[in-house]
Tab-separated table of N, CA, C and O and ligand atoms in Angstrom:
chain	number	residue	atom	x	y	z
A	20	UNK	N	0.817	-1.211	0.026
A	20	UNK	CA	0.043	-0.031	0.040
A	20	UNK	C	0.856	1.180	0.048
A	20	UNK	O	1.816	1.388	0.855
A	21	UNK	N	0.654	2.104	-0.875
A	21	UNK	CA	1.454	3.353	-1.065
A	21	UNK	C	0.716	4.505	-0.438
A	21	UNK	O	-0.510	4.727	-0.807
A	22	UNK	N	1.304	5.188	0.508
A	22	UNK	CA	0.662	6.360	1.114
A	22	UNK	C	1.303	7.597	0.621
A	22	UNK	O	2.394	7.643	0.280
A	23	UNK	N	0.436	8.681	0.601
A	23	UNK	CA	0.969	9.984	0.203
A	23	UNK	C	2.093	10.502	1.026
A	23	UNK	O	3.088	11.051	0.537
A	24	UNK	N	1.999	10.272	2.404
A	24	UNK	CA	3.033	10.721	3.298
A	24	UNK	C	3.853	9.525	3.596
A	24	UNK	O	3.306	8.572	4.172
A	25	UNK	N	5.053	9.348	3.298
A	25	UNK	CA	6.007	8.294	3.681
A	25	UNK	C	7.192	8.857	4.226
A	25	UNK	O	7.733	9.759	3.724
A	26	UNK	N	7.706	8.312	5.198
A	26	UNK	CA	8.819	8.785	5.952
A	26	UNK	C	9.710	7.630	6.438
A	26	UNK	O	9.161	6.587	6.709
A	27	UNK	N	10.888	7.909	6.563
A	27	UNK	CA	11.814	6.910	7.136
A	27	UNK	C	11.490	6.718	8.594
A	27	UNK	O	11.058	7.650	9.272
A	28	UNK	N	11.690	5.617	9.121
A	28	UNK	CA	11.411	5.272	10.479
A	28	UNK	C	12.169	6.254	11.426
A	28	UNK	O	11.572	6.697	12.389
A	29	UNK	N	13.316	6.628	11.098
A	29	UNK	CA	14.051	7.500	11.984
A	29	UNK	C	13.491	8.897	12.029
A	29	UNK	O	13.464	9.495	13.088
A	30	UNK	N	12.842	9.298	10.930
A	30	UNK	CA	12.145	10.580	10.973
A	30	UNK	C	10.914	10.517	11.846
A	30	UNK	O	10.637	11.510	12.677
A	31	UNK	N	10.066	9.471	11.809
A	31	UNK	CA	8.953	9.330	12.524
A	31	UNK	C	9.442	9.444	14.102
A	31	UNK	O	8.884	9.945	14.868
A	32	UNK	N	10.421	8.770	14.329
A	32	UNK	CA	11.033	8.556	15.739
A	32	UNK	C	11.305	9.937	16.284
A	32	UNK	O	11.070	10.213	17.461
A	33	UNK	N	11.799	10.736	15.315
A	33	UNK	CA	12.341	12.079	15.768
A	33	UNK	C	11.071	13.044	15.940
A	33	UNK	O	10.991	13.828	16.940
A	34	UNK	N	10.128	13.005	15.058
A	34	UNK	CA	8.973	13.904	15.149
A	34	UNK	C	7.952	13.666	16.150
A	34	UNK	O	7.299	14.528	16.779
A	35	UNK	N	7.862	12.270	16.457
A	35	UNK	CA	6.725	11.897	17.470
A	35	UNK	C	7.222	11.707	18.852
A	35	UNK	O	8.478	11.462	19.050
A	36	UNK	N	6.410	11.898	19.792
A	36	UNK	CA	6.719	11.514	21.197
A	36	UNK	C	6.935	10.011	21.268
A	36	UNK	O	6.505	9.329	20.449
A	37	UNK	N	7.695	9.561	22.217
A	37	UNK	CA	7.873	8.132	22.503
A	37	UNK	C	6.594	7.343	22.448
A	37	UNK	O	6.464	6.336	21.873
A	38	UNK	N	5.571	7.911	23.089
A	38	UNK	CA	4.278	7.211	23.189
A	38	UNK	C	3.577	7.184	21.924
A	38	UNK	O	2.946	6.264	21.425
A	39	UNK	N	3.597	8.380	21.221
A	39	UNK	CA	2.984	8.425	19.867
A	39	UNK	C	3.615	7.504	18.993
A	39	UNK	O	3.027	6.737	18.149
A	40	UNK	N	5.006	7.450	19.024
A	40	UNK	CA	5.738	6.478	18.085
A	40	UNK	C	5.315	5.089	18.394
A	40	UNK	O	5.117	4.313	17.434
A	41	UNK	N	5.239	4.603	19.645
A	41	UNK	CA	4.806	3.292	19.970
A	41	UNK	C	3.469	2.877	19.435
A	41	UNK	O	3.306	1.878	18.916
A	42	UNK	N	2.516	3.890	19.450
A	42	UNK	CA	1.171	3.520	19.108
A	42	UNK	C	1.046	3.613	17.618
A	42	UNK	O	0.637	2.643	16.803
A	43	UNK	N	1.442	4.838	17.080
A	43	UNK	CA	1.230	5.162	15.591
A	43	UNK	C	2.035	4.235	14.728
A	43	UNK	O	1.725	3.783	13.597
A	44	UNK	N	3.339	3.994	15.092
A	44	UNK	CA	4.311	3.324	14.169
A	44	UNK	C	4.516	1.898	14.729
A	44	UNK	O	5.121	1.116	13.821
A	45	UNK	N	4.221	1.554	15.879
A	45	UNK	CA	4.508	0.168	16.299
A	45	UNK	C	3.245	-0.563	16.843
A	45	UNK	O	3.276	-1.615	17.399
A	46	UNK	N	2.056	-0.063	16.473
A	46	UNK	CA	0.815	-0.723	16.719
A	46	UNK	C	0.535	-0.961	18.117
A	46	UNK	O	-0.272	-1.784	18.517
A	47	UNK	N	1.070	-0.195	18.981
A	47	UNK	CA	0.852	-0.351	20.519
A	47	UNK	C	-0.561	0.203	20.941
A	47	UNK	O	-1.114	0.868	19.908
A	48	UNK	N	-1.095	-0.138	22.040
A	48	UNK	CA	-2.387	0.375	22.393
A	48	UNK	C	-2.275	1.006	23.698
A	48	UNK	O	-1.619	0.453	24.637
A	49	UNK	N	-2.844	2.250	23.875
A	49	UNK	CA	-2.792	2.942	25.085
A	49	UNK	C	-3.660	2.241	26.100
A	49	UNK	O	-4.607	1.565	25.694
A	50	UNK	N	-3.361	2.362	27.454
A	50	UNK	CA	-4.215	1.837	28.369
A	50	UNK	C	-5.593	2.463	28.398
A	50	UNK	O	-5.549	3.541	28.252
A	51	UNK	N	-6.669	1.691	28.634
A	51	UNK	CA	-8.065	2.145	28.559
A	51	UNK	C	-8.168	3.267	29.708
A	51	UNK	O	-7.574	3.078	30.756
A	52	UNK	N	-9.062	4.148	29.289
A	52	UNK	CA	-9.344	5.345	30.255
A	52	UNK	C	-8.117	6.258	30.588
A	52	UNK	O	-8.297	6.989	31.603
A	53	UNK	N	-7.063	6.119	29.819
A	53	UNK	CA	-5.994	7.051	30.038
A	53	UNK	C	-5.839	8.179	29.056
A	53	UNK	O	-5.211	9.148	29.233
A	54	UNK	N	-6.527	7.901	27.865
A	54	UNK	CA	-6.311	8.898	26.921
A	54	UNK	C	-7.155	10.209	27.078
A	54	UNK	O	-8.097	10.234	27.694
A	55	UNK	N	-6.666	11.218	26.521
A	55	UNK	CA	-7.135	12.520	26.687
A	55	UNK	C	-8.425	12.886	26.012
A	55	UNK	O	-9.217	13.854	26.380
A	56	UNK	N	-8.883	12.024	24.978
A	56	UNK	CA	-10.094	12.272	24.275
A	56	UNK	C	-11.266	11.288	24.585
A	56	UNK	O	-12.315	11.391	23.995
A	57	UNK	N	-10.964	10.392	25.641
A	57	UNK	CA	-11.996	9.343	25.910
A	57	UNK	C	-13.366	10.054	26.070
A	57	UNK	O	-14.374	9.642	25.610
A	58	UNK	N	-13.358	11.095	26.954
A	58	UNK	CA	-14.613	11.702	27.458
A	58	UNK	C	-14.732	13.072	26.829
A	58	UNK	O	-15.692	13.817	27.288
A	59	UNK	N	-13.955	13.408	25.754
A	59	UNK	CA	-14.181	14.725	25.165
A	59	UNK	C	-15.561	14.749	24.390
A	59	UNK	O	-15.835	14.007	23.524
A	60	UNK	N	-16.250	15.805	24.719
A	60	UNK	CA	-17.620	15.993	24.159
A	60	UNK	C	-17.739	17.226	23.267
A	60	UNK	O	-18.793	17.632	22.905
A	61	UNK	N	-16.636	17.925	23.134
A	61	UNK	CA	-16.632	19.134	22.330
A	61	UNK	C	-16.865	18.941	20.841
A	61	UNK	O	-16.522	17.833	20.359
A	62	UNK	N	-17.393	19.959	20.190
A	62	UNK	CA	-17.644	19.748	18.635
A	62	UNK	C	-16.264	19.996	17.917
A	62	UNK	O	-15.697	21.032	18.184
A	63	UNK	N	-16.021	19.227	16.904
A	63	UNK	CA	-14.836	19.428	16.238
A	63	UNK	C	-14.420	18.301	15.352
A	63	UNK	O	-15.171	17.375	15.274
A	64	UNK	N	-13.158	18.278	15.043
A	64	UNK	CA	-12.650	17.290	14.022
A	64	UNK	C	-11.414	16.572	14.689
A	64	UNK	O	-10.554	17.424	15.120
A	65	UNK	N	-11.323	15.273	14.592
A	65	UNK	CA	-10.190	14.552	15.103
A	65	UNK	C	-9.307	14.268	13.926
A	65	UNK	O	-9.745	13.778	12.897
A	66	UNK	N	-8.000	14.745	13.991
A	66	UNK	CA	-7.011	14.469	12.928
A	66	UNK	C	-5.932	13.633	13.344
A	66	UNK	O	-5.767	13.275	14.520
A	67	UNK	N	-5.133	13.074	12.352
A	67	UNK	CA	-4.134	12.133	12.584
A	67	UNK	C	-3.064	12.928	13.383
A	67	UNK	O	-2.465	13.915	12.837
A	68	UNK	N	-2.540	12.345	14.468
A	68	UNK	CA	-1.448	13.109	15.233
A	68	UNK	C	-0.132	12.881	14.434
A	68	UNK	O	0.818	13.744	14.769
A	69	UNK	N	-0.025	12.051	13.418
A	69	UNK	CA	1.220	11.984	12.727
A	69	UNK	C	1.316	12.858	11.445
A	69	UNK	O	2.353	13.477	11.091
A	70	UNK	N	0.105	13.123	10.769
A	70	UNK	CA	0.242	13.882	9.526
A	70	UNK	C	-0.777	14.914	9.484
A	70	UNK	O	-0.901	15.752	8.427
A	71	UNK	N	-1.817	15.064	10.350
A	71	UNK	CA	-2.884	16.043	10.329
A	71	UNK	C	-4.076	15.796	9.442
A	71	UNK	O	-5.023	16.660	9.426
A	72	UNK	N	-4.130	14.648	8.817
A	72	UNK	CA	-5.340	14.276	8.043
A	72	UNK	C	-6.545	14.185	8.898
A	72	UNK	O	-6.574	13.505	9.886
A	73	UNK	N	-7.604	14.788	8.502
A	73	UNK	CA	-8.875	14.707	9.126
A	73	UNK	C	-9.487	13.289	9.228
A	73	UNK	O	-9.494	12.708	8.020
A	74	UNK	N	-9.748	12.758	10.309
A	74	UNK	CA	-10.188	11.329	10.421
A	74	UNK	C	-11.657	11.077	10.817
A	74	UNK	O	-12.287	10.231	10.257
A	75	UNK	N	-11.991	11.774	11.924
A	75	UNK	CA	-13.297	11.497	12.545
A	75	UNK	C	-13.953	12.861	12.857
A	75	UNK	O	-13.224	13.748	13.376
A	76	UNK	N	-15.253	12.875	12.870
A	76	UNK	CA	-16.070	14.047	13.389
A	76	UNK	C	-16.662	13.677	14.773
A	76	UNK	O	-16.998	12.650	14.993
A	77	UNK	N	-16.696	14.775	15.567
A	77	UNK	CA	-17.360	14.507	16.939
A	77	UNK	C	-18.724	14.148	16.736
A	77	UNK	O	-19.362	13.572	17.637
A	78	UNK	N	-19.412	14.435	15.556
A	78	UNK	CA	-20.873	14.006	15.241
A	78	UNK	C	-20.903	12.576	15.342
A	78	UNK	O	-22.151	12.165	15.539
A	79	UNK	N	-19.931	11.788	15.165
A	79	UNK	CA	-20.123	10.232	15.187
A	79	UNK	C	-19.402	9.629	16.382
A	79	UNK	O	-19.268	8.520	16.390
A	80	UNK	N	-19.009	10.537	17.320
A	80	UNK	CA	-18.389	9.942	18.622
A	80	UNK	C	-19.413	9.564	19.594
A	80	UNK	O	-20.494	10.159	19.714
A	81	UNK	N	-19.259	8.371	20.274
A	81	UNK	CA	-20.210	7.977	21.174
A	81	UNK	C	-19.483	7.367	22.409
A	81	UNK	O	-18.233	6.952	22.262
A	82	UNK	N	-20.159	7.241	23.557
A	82	UNK	CA	-19.572	6.600	24.723
A	82	UNK	C	-19.730	5.126	24.668
A	82	UNK	O	-20.868	4.591	24.684
A	83	UNK	N	-18.727	4.432	24.460
A	83	UNK	CA	-18.709	2.966	24.291
A	83	UNK	C	-18.467	2.289	25.619
A	83	UNK	O	-18.826	0.984	25.734
A	84	UNK	N	-17.874	2.990	26.548
A	84	UNK	CA	-17.650	2.306	27.834
A	84	UNK	C	-16.349	1.594	27.802
A	84	UNK	O	-15.982	0.924	28.813
A	85	UNK	N	-15.660	1.461	26.690
A	85	UNK	CA	-14.481	0.667	26.652
A	85	UNK	C	-13.218	1.468	27.047
A	85	UNK	O	-12.119	0.653	27.347
A	86	UNK	N	-13.200	2.764	27.267
A	86	UNK	CA	-12.143	3.415	27.698
A	86	UNK	C	-11.274	4.071	26.497
A	86	UNK	O	-10.220	4.646	26.842
A	87	UNK	N	-11.692	3.875	25.317
A	87	UNK	CA	-11.016	4.520	24.098
A	87	UNK	C	-12.116	5.403	23.457
A	87	UNK	O	-13.249	5.047	23.305
A	88	UNK	N	-11.581	6.509	22.826
A	88	UNK	CA	-12.434	7.260	21.996
A	88	UNK	C	-13.115	6.312	20.848
A	88	UNK	O	-12.479	5.600	20.254
A	89	UNK	N	-14.476	6.427	20.685
A	89	UNK	CA	-15.083	5.529	19.810
A	89	UNK	C	-16.019	6.368	18.905
A	89	UNK	O	-16.678	7.285	19.263
A	90	UNK	N	-16.032	5.840	17.675
A	90	UNK	CA	-16.754	6.569	16.518
A	90	UNK	C	-17.460	5.523	15.773
A	90	UNK	O	-17.118	4.415	15.561
A	91	UNK	N	-18.657	5.982	15.220
A	91	UNK	CA	-19.349	4.949	14.395
A	91	UNK	C	-19.258	5.183	12.940
A	91	UNK	O	-19.749	4.423	12.073
A	92	UNK	N	-18.419	6.214	12.528
A	92	UNK	CA	-18.107	6.371	11.123
A	92	UNK	C	-16.829	7.162	10.901
A	92	UNK	O	-16.429	7.860	11.904
A	93	UNK	N	-16.382	7.092	9.792
A	93	UNK	CA	-15.070	7.906	9.422
A	93	UNK	C	-15.601	9.293	8.816
A	93	UNK	O	-16.735	9.443	8.376
A	94	UNK	N	-14.866	10.270	8.882
A	94	UNK	CA	-15.259	11.598	8.395
A	94	UNK	C	-15.508	11.710	6.916
A	94	UNK	O	-16.378	12.274	6.408
A	95	UNK	N	-14.712	10.895	6.130
A	95	UNK	CA	-14.812	10.846	4.681
A	95	UNK	C	-14.234	9.618	4.169
A	95	UNK	O	-13.123	9.212	4.575
A	96	UNK	N	-14.777	8.965	3.179
A	96	UNK	CA	-14.222	7.749	2.589
A	96	UNK	C	-12.736	8.089	2.103
A	96	UNK	O	-12.480	9.029	1.548
A	97	UNK	N	-11.866	7.054	2.446
A	97	UNK	CA	-10.507	7.148	1.846
A	97	UNK	C	-9.580	7.849	2.954
A	97	UNK	O	-8.369	7.778	2.863
A	98	UNK	N	-10.157	8.545	3.983
A	98	UNK	CA	-9.316	9.189	4.886
A	98	UNK	C	-8.684	8.144	5.988
A	98	UNK	O	-7.784	8.374	6.601
A	99	UNK	N	-9.395	6.958	5.998
A	99	UNK	CA	-8.967	5.815	6.813
A	99	UNK	C	-8.954	4.639	6.121
A	99	UNK	O	-9.787	4.398	5.237
A	100	UNK	N	-7.954	3.866	6.297
A	100	UNK	CA	-7.860	2.474	5.662
A	100	UNK	C	-8.042	1.423	6.780
A	100	UNK	O	-7.691	1.566	7.919
A	101	UNK	N	-8.583	0.282	6.358
A	101	UNK	CA	-8.901	-0.851	7.261
A	101	UNK	C	-7.919	-2.104	6.688
A	101	UNK	O	-8.164	-2.342	5.575
A	102	UNK	N	-7.223	-2.613	7.635
A	102	UNK	CA	-6.366	-3.794	7.227
A	102	UNK	C	-6.635	-4.965	8.254
A	102	UNK	O	-6.881	-4.694	9.301
A	103	UNK	N	-6.488	-6.145	7.664
A	103	UNK	CA	-6.649	-7.367	8.533
A	103	UNK	C	-5.336	-7.412	9.467
A	103	UNK	O	-4.240	-7.403	8.942
A	104	UNK	N	-5.572	-7.680	10.672
A	104	UNK	CA	-4.599	-7.801	11.616
A	104	UNK	C	-4.610	-9.130	12.419
A	104	UNK	O	-5.634	-9.485	13.113
A	105	UNK	N	-3.530	-9.853	12.317
A	105	UNK	CA	-3.579	-11.225	12.903
A	105	UNK	C	-2.781	-11.329	14.093
A	105	UNK	O	-2.442	-12.336	14.715
A	106	UNK	N	-2.404	-10.209	14.753
A	106	UNK	CA	-1.514	-10.129	15.963
A	106	UNK	C	-2.178	-10.584	17.141
A	106	UNK	O	-3.523	-10.577	17.252
A	107	UNK	N	-1.518	-11.033	18.199
A	107	UNK	CA	-2.031	-11.397	19.522
A	107	UNK	C	-3.128	-12.484	19.520
A	107	UNK	O	-4.042	-12.566	20.225
A	108	UNK	N	-3.031	-13.360	18.392
A	108	UNK	CA	-3.853	-14.486	18.357
A	108	UNK	C	-5.256	-14.199	18.059
A	108	UNK	O	-6.151	-15.035	18.374
A	109	UNK	N	-5.393	-13.043	17.399
A	109	UNK	CA	-6.885	-12.662	17.117
A	109	UNK	C	-6.955	-12.227	15.737
A	109	UNK	O	-5.834	-11.845	15.135
A	110	UNK	N	-8.079	-12.310	15.072
A	110	UNK	CA	-8.279	-11.723	13.819
A	110	UNK	C	-9.081	-10.357	14.056
A	110	UNK	O	-10.223	-10.435	14.362
A	111	UNK	N	-8.407	-9.216	13.785
A	111	UNK	CA	-9.143	-8.014	13.945
A	111	UNK	C	-8.976	-7.099	12.722
A	111	UNK	O	-8.096	-7.410	11.824
A	112	UNK	N	-9.728	-6.140	12.573
A	112	UNK	CA	-9.562	-5.151	11.500
A	112	UNK	C	-8.827	-3.990	12.068
A	112	UNK	O	-9.345	-3.164	13.047
A	113	UNK	N	-7.550	-3.659	11.589
A	113	UNK	CA	-6.827	-2.687	11.945
A	113	UNK	C	-7.250	-1.329	11.221
A	113	UNK	O	-7.426	-1.416	9.986
A	114	UNK	N	-7.244	-0.216	11.970
A	114	UNK	CA	-7.561	1.102	11.385
A	114	UNK	C	-6.276	1.934	11.280
A	114	UNK	O	-5.625	2.045	12.305
A	115	UNK	N	-6.034	2.291	10.075
A	115	UNK	CA	-4.827	3.182	9.817
A	115	UNK	C	-5.236	4.454	9.055
A	115	UNK	O	-6.193	4.428	8.439
A	116	UNK	N	-4.429	5.439	9.302
A	116	UNK	CA	-4.474	6.699	8.568
A	116	UNK	C	-4.394	6.406	6.981
A	116	UNK	O	-3.353	5.728	6.579
A	117	UNK	N	-5.373	6.900	6.217
A	117	UNK	CA	-5.325	6.675	4.824
A	117	UNK	C	-4.301	7.543	4.120
A	117	UNK	O	-3.902	7.340	2.968
A	118	UNK	N	-3.644	8.505	4.821
A	118	UNK	CA	-2.733	9.476	4.276
A	118	UNK	C	-1.368	8.998	4.569
A	118	UNK	O	-0.339	9.240	3.777
A	119	UNK	N	-1.089	8.447	5.772
A	119	UNK	CA	0.347	8.223	6.205
A	119	UNK	C	0.465	6.726	6.619
A	119	UNK	O	1.691	6.389	6.820
A	120	UNK	N	-0.599	5.940	6.830
A	120	UNK	CA	-0.438	4.533	7.174
A	120	UNK	C	-0.327	4.300	8.579
A	120	UNK	O	-0.060	3.129	9.069
A	121	UNK	N	-0.257	5.412	9.386
A	121	UNK	CA	-0.020	5.237	10.898
A	121	UNK	C	-1.156	4.396	11.514
A	121	UNK	O	-2.430	4.696	11.203
A	122	UNK	N	-0.916	3.729	12.613
A	122	UNK	CA	-1.920	2.916	13.344
A	122	UNK	C	-2.704	3.781	14.176
A	122	UNK	O	-2.240	4.677	14.933
A	123	UNK	N	-4.029	3.691	14.029
A	123	UNK	CA	-4.975	4.398	14.788
A	123	UNK	C	-5.777	3.580	15.926
A	123	UNK	O	-5.930	4.064	16.982
A	124	UNK	N	-6.130	2.336	15.563
A	124	UNK	CA	-6.780	1.498	16.502
A	124	UNK	C	-7.400	0.309	15.674
A	124	UNK	O	-6.883	-0.135	14.644
A	125	UNK	N	-8.501	-0.158	16.165
A	125	UNK	CA	-9.279	-1.296	15.410
A	125	UNK	C	-10.759	-0.836	15.191
A	125	UNK	O	-11.326	-0.049	15.924
A	126	UNK	N	-11.439	-1.602	14.282
A	126	UNK	CA	-12.823	-1.475	14.121
A	126	UNK	C	-13.595	-2.695	14.357
A	126	UNK	O	-13.116	-3.760	13.921
A	127	UNK	N	-14.594	-2.646	15.103
A	127	UNK	CA	-15.452	-3.788	15.486
A	127	UNK	C	-16.886	-3.541	15.090
A	127	UNK	O	-17.317	-2.508	14.713
A	128	UNK	N	-17.770	-4.714	14.921
A	128	UNK	CA	-19.069	-4.574	14.548
A	128	UNK	C	-20.025	-4.414	15.564
A	128	UNK	O	-21.256	-4.911	15.344
A	129	UNK	N	-19.699	-4.008	16.668
A	129	UNK	CA	-20.751	-3.805	17.812
A	129	UNK	C	-20.987	-2.481	18.131
A	129	UNK	O	-21.236	-2.062	19.359
A	130	UNK	N	-20.971	-1.651	17.114
A	130	UNK	CA	-21.309	-0.154	17.303
A	130	UNK	C	-22.816	-0.017	17.577
A	130	UNK	O	-23.569	-0.938	17.590
A	131	UNK	N	-23.345	1.262	17.661
A	131	UNK	CA	-24.783	1.476	17.928
A	131	UNK	C	-25.435	1.047	16.732
A	131	UNK	O	-25.127	1.244	15.570
A	132	UNK	N	-26.523	0.262	17.041
A	132	UNK	CA	-27.262	-0.409	15.994
A	132	UNK	C	-28.091	0.545	15.185
A	132	UNK	O	-28.587	0.227	13.992
A	133	UNK	N	-28.461	1.714	15.720
A	133	UNK	CA	-29.145	2.673	14.846
A	133	UNK	C	-28.312	3.446	13.949
A	133	UNK	O	-28.738	4.490	13.326
A	134	UNK	N	-26.938	3.136	13.963
A	134	UNK	CA	-26.021	3.909	12.972
A	134	UNK	C	-25.497	2.996	12.073
A	134	UNK	O	-26.212	2.037	11.514
A	135	UNK	N	-24.256	2.981	11.732
A	135	UNK	CA	-23.574	2.000	10.820
A	135	UNK	C	-23.381	0.573	11.446
A	135	UNK	O	-23.091	-0.301	10.835
A	136	UNK	N	-23.461	0.627	12.803
A	136	UNK	CA	-23.253	-0.673	13.522
A	136	UNK	C	-21.793	-0.839	13.849
A	136	UNK	O	-21.455	-1.938	14.343
A	137	UNK	N	-20.968	0.083	13.426
A	137	UNK	CA	-19.522	-0.120	13.656
A	137	UNK	C	-19.004	0.709	14.858
A	137	UNK	O	-19.730	1.717	15.295
A	138	UNK	N	-17.877	0.153	15.350
A	138	UNK	CA	-17.324	0.934	16.514
A	138	UNK	C	-15.844	1.062	16.137
A	138	UNK	O	-15.064	0.098	16.271
A	139	UNK	N	-15.507	2.247	15.691
A	139	UNK	CA	-13.946	2.526	15.480
A	139	UNK	C	-13.420	2.865	16.786
A	139	UNK	O	-13.750	3.947	17.487
A	140	UNK	N	-12.462	2.054	17.231
A	140	UNK	CA	-12.008	2.045	18.606
A	140	UNK	C	-10.514	2.571	18.505
A	140	UNK	O	-9.613	1.841	18.018
A	141	UNK	N	-10.452	3.935	18.828
A	141	UNK	CA	-9.193	4.664	18.472
A	141	UNK	C	-8.344	5.170	19.678
A	141	UNK	O	-8.961	5.686	20.644
A	142	UNK	N	-7.054	5.082	19.611
A	142	UNK	CA	-6.234	5.490	20.537
A	142	UNK	C	-6.216	7.087	20.629
A	142	UNK	O	-5.985	7.757	19.524
A	143	UNK	N	-6.396	7.718	21.874
A	143	UNK	CA	-6.301	9.244	21.878
A	143	UNK	C	-4.895	9.689	21.487
A	143	UNK	O	-4.853	10.764	20.878
A	144	UNK	N	-3.813	8.768	21.708
A	144	UNK	CA	-2.483	9.161	21.435
A	144	UNK	C	-2.385	9.420	19.834
A	144	UNK	O	-1.485	10.256	19.383
A	145	UNK	N	-3.276	8.711	19.065
A	145	UNK	CA	-3.158	8.851	17.567
A	145	UNK	C	-3.815	10.021	17.099
A	145	UNK	O	-3.762	10.345	15.870
A	146	UNK	N	-4.460	10.780	17.952
A	146	UNK	CA	-5.322	11.884	17.435
A	146	UNK	C	-4.842	13.274	17.949
A	146	UNK	O	-4.401	13.268	19.012
A	147	UNK	N	-5.297	14.244	17.188
A	147	UNK	CA	-5.327	15.636	17.705
A	147	UNK	C	-6.704	16.055	17.488
A	147	UNK	O	-7.418	15.448	16.755
A	148	UNK	N	-7.082	17.168	18.204
A	148	UNK	CA	-8.508	17.554	18.166
A	148	UNK	C	-8.526	19.009	17.802
A	148	UNK	O	-7.839	19.839	18.350
A	149	UNK	N	-9.296	19.360	16.715
A	149	UNK	CA	-9.492	20.727	16.300
A	149	UNK	C	-10.778	21.098	16.616
A	149	UNK	O	-11.803	20.696	16.009
A	150	UNK	N	-11.057	22.028	17.616
A	150	UNK	CA	-12.327	22.380	18.028
A	150	UNK	C	-12.929	23.364	16.998
A	150	UNK	O	-12.276	24.131	16.419
A	151	UNK	N	-14.291	23.088	16.799
A	151	UNK	CA	-14.984	23.910	15.790
A	151	UNK	C	-15.422	25.367	16.416
A	151	UNK	O	-15.778	25.351	17.528
B	13	FE	FE1	-1.636	10.284	9.127
């Protein structure tokens, strides 16, 4: 998969904080209920912490009770990519930034049933928030 933004590993390591690097570039997961956007209810747009690409709108954010920011849709088709992830003995759908390929989280099919039914479970560390 070719992304518009591609950087050497050393560049990412330099630009990102150690925690951002572990999550965005090494697929780590932040501990639940520790992220800064878990309970954020302000209106605005969540962007990729690595490249600034708009990813999710506050309009589709919901309280999932999981301890991670959860959304039932992406802001626009193509802004987010989904890849199959076989790590940790599970088959999951990994969510990555469509612009730079950085790891954001996973998507599950137990989202609110009156919406898309999806739950994009995203690390706060992978996001920045632009208030409207
Ligand atoms: Fe990105």
